[in-house]
XYZ file of C-alpha atoms in Angstrom:
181
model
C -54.354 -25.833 18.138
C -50.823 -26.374 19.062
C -50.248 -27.731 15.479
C -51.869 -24.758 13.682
C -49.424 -22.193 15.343
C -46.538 -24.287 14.367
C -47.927 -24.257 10.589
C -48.094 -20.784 10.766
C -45.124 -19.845 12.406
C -43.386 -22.389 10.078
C -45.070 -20.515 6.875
C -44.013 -17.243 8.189
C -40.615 -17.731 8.452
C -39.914 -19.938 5.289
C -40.904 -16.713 3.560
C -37.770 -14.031 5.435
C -34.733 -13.048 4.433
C -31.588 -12.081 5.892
C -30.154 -8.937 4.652
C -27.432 -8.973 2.541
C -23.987 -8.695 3.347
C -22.872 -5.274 1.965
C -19.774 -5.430 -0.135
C -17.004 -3.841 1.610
C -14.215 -5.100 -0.251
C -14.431 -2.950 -3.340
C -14.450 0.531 -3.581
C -17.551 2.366 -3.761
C -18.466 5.926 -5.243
C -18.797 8.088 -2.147
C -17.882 11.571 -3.242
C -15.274 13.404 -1.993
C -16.410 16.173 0.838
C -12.910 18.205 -0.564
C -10.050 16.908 -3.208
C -6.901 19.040 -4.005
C -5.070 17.224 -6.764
C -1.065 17.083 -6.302
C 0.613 17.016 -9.697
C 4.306 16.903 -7.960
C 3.355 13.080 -7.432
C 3.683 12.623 -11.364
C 7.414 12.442 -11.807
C 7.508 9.758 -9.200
C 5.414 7.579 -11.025
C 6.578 4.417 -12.972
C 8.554 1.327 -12.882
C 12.051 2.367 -11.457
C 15.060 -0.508 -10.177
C 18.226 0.098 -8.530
C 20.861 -1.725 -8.141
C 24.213 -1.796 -5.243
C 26.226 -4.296 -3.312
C 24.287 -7.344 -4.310
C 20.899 -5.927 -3.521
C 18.484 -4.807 -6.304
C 15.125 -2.945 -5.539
C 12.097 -2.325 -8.059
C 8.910 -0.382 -7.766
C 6.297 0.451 -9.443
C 4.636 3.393 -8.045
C 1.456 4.721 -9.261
C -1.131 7.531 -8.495
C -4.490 6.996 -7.006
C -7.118 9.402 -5.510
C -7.816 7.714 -2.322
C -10.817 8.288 0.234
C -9.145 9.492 3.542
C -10.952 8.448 7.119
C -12.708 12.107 7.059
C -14.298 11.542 3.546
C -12.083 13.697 2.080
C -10.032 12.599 -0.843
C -5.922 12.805 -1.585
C -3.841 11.986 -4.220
C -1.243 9.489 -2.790
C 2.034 7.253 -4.446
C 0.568 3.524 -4.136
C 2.904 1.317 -5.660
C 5.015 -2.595 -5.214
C 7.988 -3.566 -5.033
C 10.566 -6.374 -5.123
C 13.544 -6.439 -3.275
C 16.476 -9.412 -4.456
C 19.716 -9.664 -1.926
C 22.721 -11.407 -3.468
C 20.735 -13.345 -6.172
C 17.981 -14.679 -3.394
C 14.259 -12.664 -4.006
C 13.479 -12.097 -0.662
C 10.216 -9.878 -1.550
C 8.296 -9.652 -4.652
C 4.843 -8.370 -5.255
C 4.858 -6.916 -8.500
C 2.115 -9.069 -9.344
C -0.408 -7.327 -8.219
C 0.686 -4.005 -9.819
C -2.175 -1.983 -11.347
C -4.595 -3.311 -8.534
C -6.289 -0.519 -6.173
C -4.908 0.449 -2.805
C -8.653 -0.346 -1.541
C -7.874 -3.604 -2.133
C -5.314 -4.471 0.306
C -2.340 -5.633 -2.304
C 0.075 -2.350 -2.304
C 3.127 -2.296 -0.176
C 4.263 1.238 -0.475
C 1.796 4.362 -0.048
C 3.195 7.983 -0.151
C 3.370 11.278 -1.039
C 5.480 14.455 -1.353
C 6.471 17.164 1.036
C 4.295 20.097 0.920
C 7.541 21.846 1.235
C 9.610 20.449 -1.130
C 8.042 19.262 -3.975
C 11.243 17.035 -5.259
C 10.874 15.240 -2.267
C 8.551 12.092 -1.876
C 8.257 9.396 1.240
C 7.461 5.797 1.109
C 5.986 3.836 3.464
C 7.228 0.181 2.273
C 5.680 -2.908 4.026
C 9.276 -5.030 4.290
C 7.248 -8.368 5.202
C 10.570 -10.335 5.833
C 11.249 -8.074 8.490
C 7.772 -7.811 9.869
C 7.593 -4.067 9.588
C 6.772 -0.769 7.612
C 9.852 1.280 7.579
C 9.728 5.006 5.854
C 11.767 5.848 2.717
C 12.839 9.095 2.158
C 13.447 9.762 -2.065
C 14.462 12.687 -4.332
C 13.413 13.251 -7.666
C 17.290 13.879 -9.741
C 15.488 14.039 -13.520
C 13.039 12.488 -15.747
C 14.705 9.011 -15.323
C 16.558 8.518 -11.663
C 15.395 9.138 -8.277
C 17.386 8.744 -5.529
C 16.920 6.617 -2.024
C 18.100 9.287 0.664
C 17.733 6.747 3.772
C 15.315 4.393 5.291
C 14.201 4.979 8.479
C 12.482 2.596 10.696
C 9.007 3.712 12.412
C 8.801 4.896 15.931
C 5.618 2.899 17.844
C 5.071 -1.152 19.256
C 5.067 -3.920 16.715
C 3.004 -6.561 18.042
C 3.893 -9.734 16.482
C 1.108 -12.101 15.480
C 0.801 -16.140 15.010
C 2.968 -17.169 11.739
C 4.206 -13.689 11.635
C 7.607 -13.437 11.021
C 9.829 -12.572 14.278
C 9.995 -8.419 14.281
C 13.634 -7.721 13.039
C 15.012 -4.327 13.684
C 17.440 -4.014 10.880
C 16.498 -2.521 7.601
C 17.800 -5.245 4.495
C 16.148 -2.644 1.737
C 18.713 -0.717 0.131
C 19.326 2.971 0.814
C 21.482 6.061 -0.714
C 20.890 4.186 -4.337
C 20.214 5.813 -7.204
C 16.793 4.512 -9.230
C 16.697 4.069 -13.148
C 13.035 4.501 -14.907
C 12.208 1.644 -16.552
């Protein structure tokens, strides 16, 4: 009898199936519960470098509608950048340009100020330093914005295995004028 139950039980479960993972890593079409579009963000967008004492910066900033925590959507500056000091890259992830910021790869995300629509921030991941530091720019014309400073973040950085040591200096270059590309 013993033998029949383990047949059956045997049968049974050769037949289930676990449920399938659901895909998380790309970006699905949940709608928006409320979306006001911000056309200031155009005139930031593009491939802009800059250049000053041996450093050189270049982003590429883009627009996306993204899908805040609250289900509401936002459009927001997602862009990459490299950053070169005296001839060394020390940062460089314009490869993965033109990918969505749902996918992990960006390493600036931003806006404008709702008061000042010239005005745009940055938050730039500066890996080598272990740290997101805030950029502060101003649109001049059609081709050059400007880097007004670069702040670092207020909070704890907790520093993780093979992480970089957290570095409180800012190497990114400030008060530098960008040229559109």
């Amino acid at each position: 009898m013993n033998f029949v139950y383990k047949i059956i039980i045997i049968f049974t479960f050769g037949f289930c199936k676990a449920q399938n993972k659901p895909n998380i890593e790309k970006p699905t079409l949940i709608p928006c519960s409320s979306y006001n579009p911000d056309n200031s963000i155009d005139k930031f967008i593009g491939t802009w470098e800059g250049n000053s004492n041996g450093k050189s910066i270049t982003f590429i900033l883009e627009k996306e509608k993204i899908i805040r925590k609250n289900s509401s959507c936002m459009d927001a500056i997602i862009g990459f950048h490299k950053f070169i000091d005296n001839g060394l890259e020390i940062e460089n992830y314009l490869q993965f340009a033109h990918t969505l910021y749902s996918d992990g790869k960006s390493t600036t995300l931003g806006g404008t100020e709702n008061s000042n629509t010239n005005l745009a921030f940055l938050l730039i991941d500066h890996k080598s330093k272990n740290k997101v530091v805030k950029a502060f720019i101003s649109y001049i014309d059609a081709t050059h914005l400007k880097i007004d400073k670069i702040e670092n973040l207020q909070g704890t950085v907790l520093t993780l295995p093979g992480q970089p040591a957290y570095d409180s200096s800012i190497a990114l270059p400030s008060n530098i004028i960008l040229t559109k590309q």
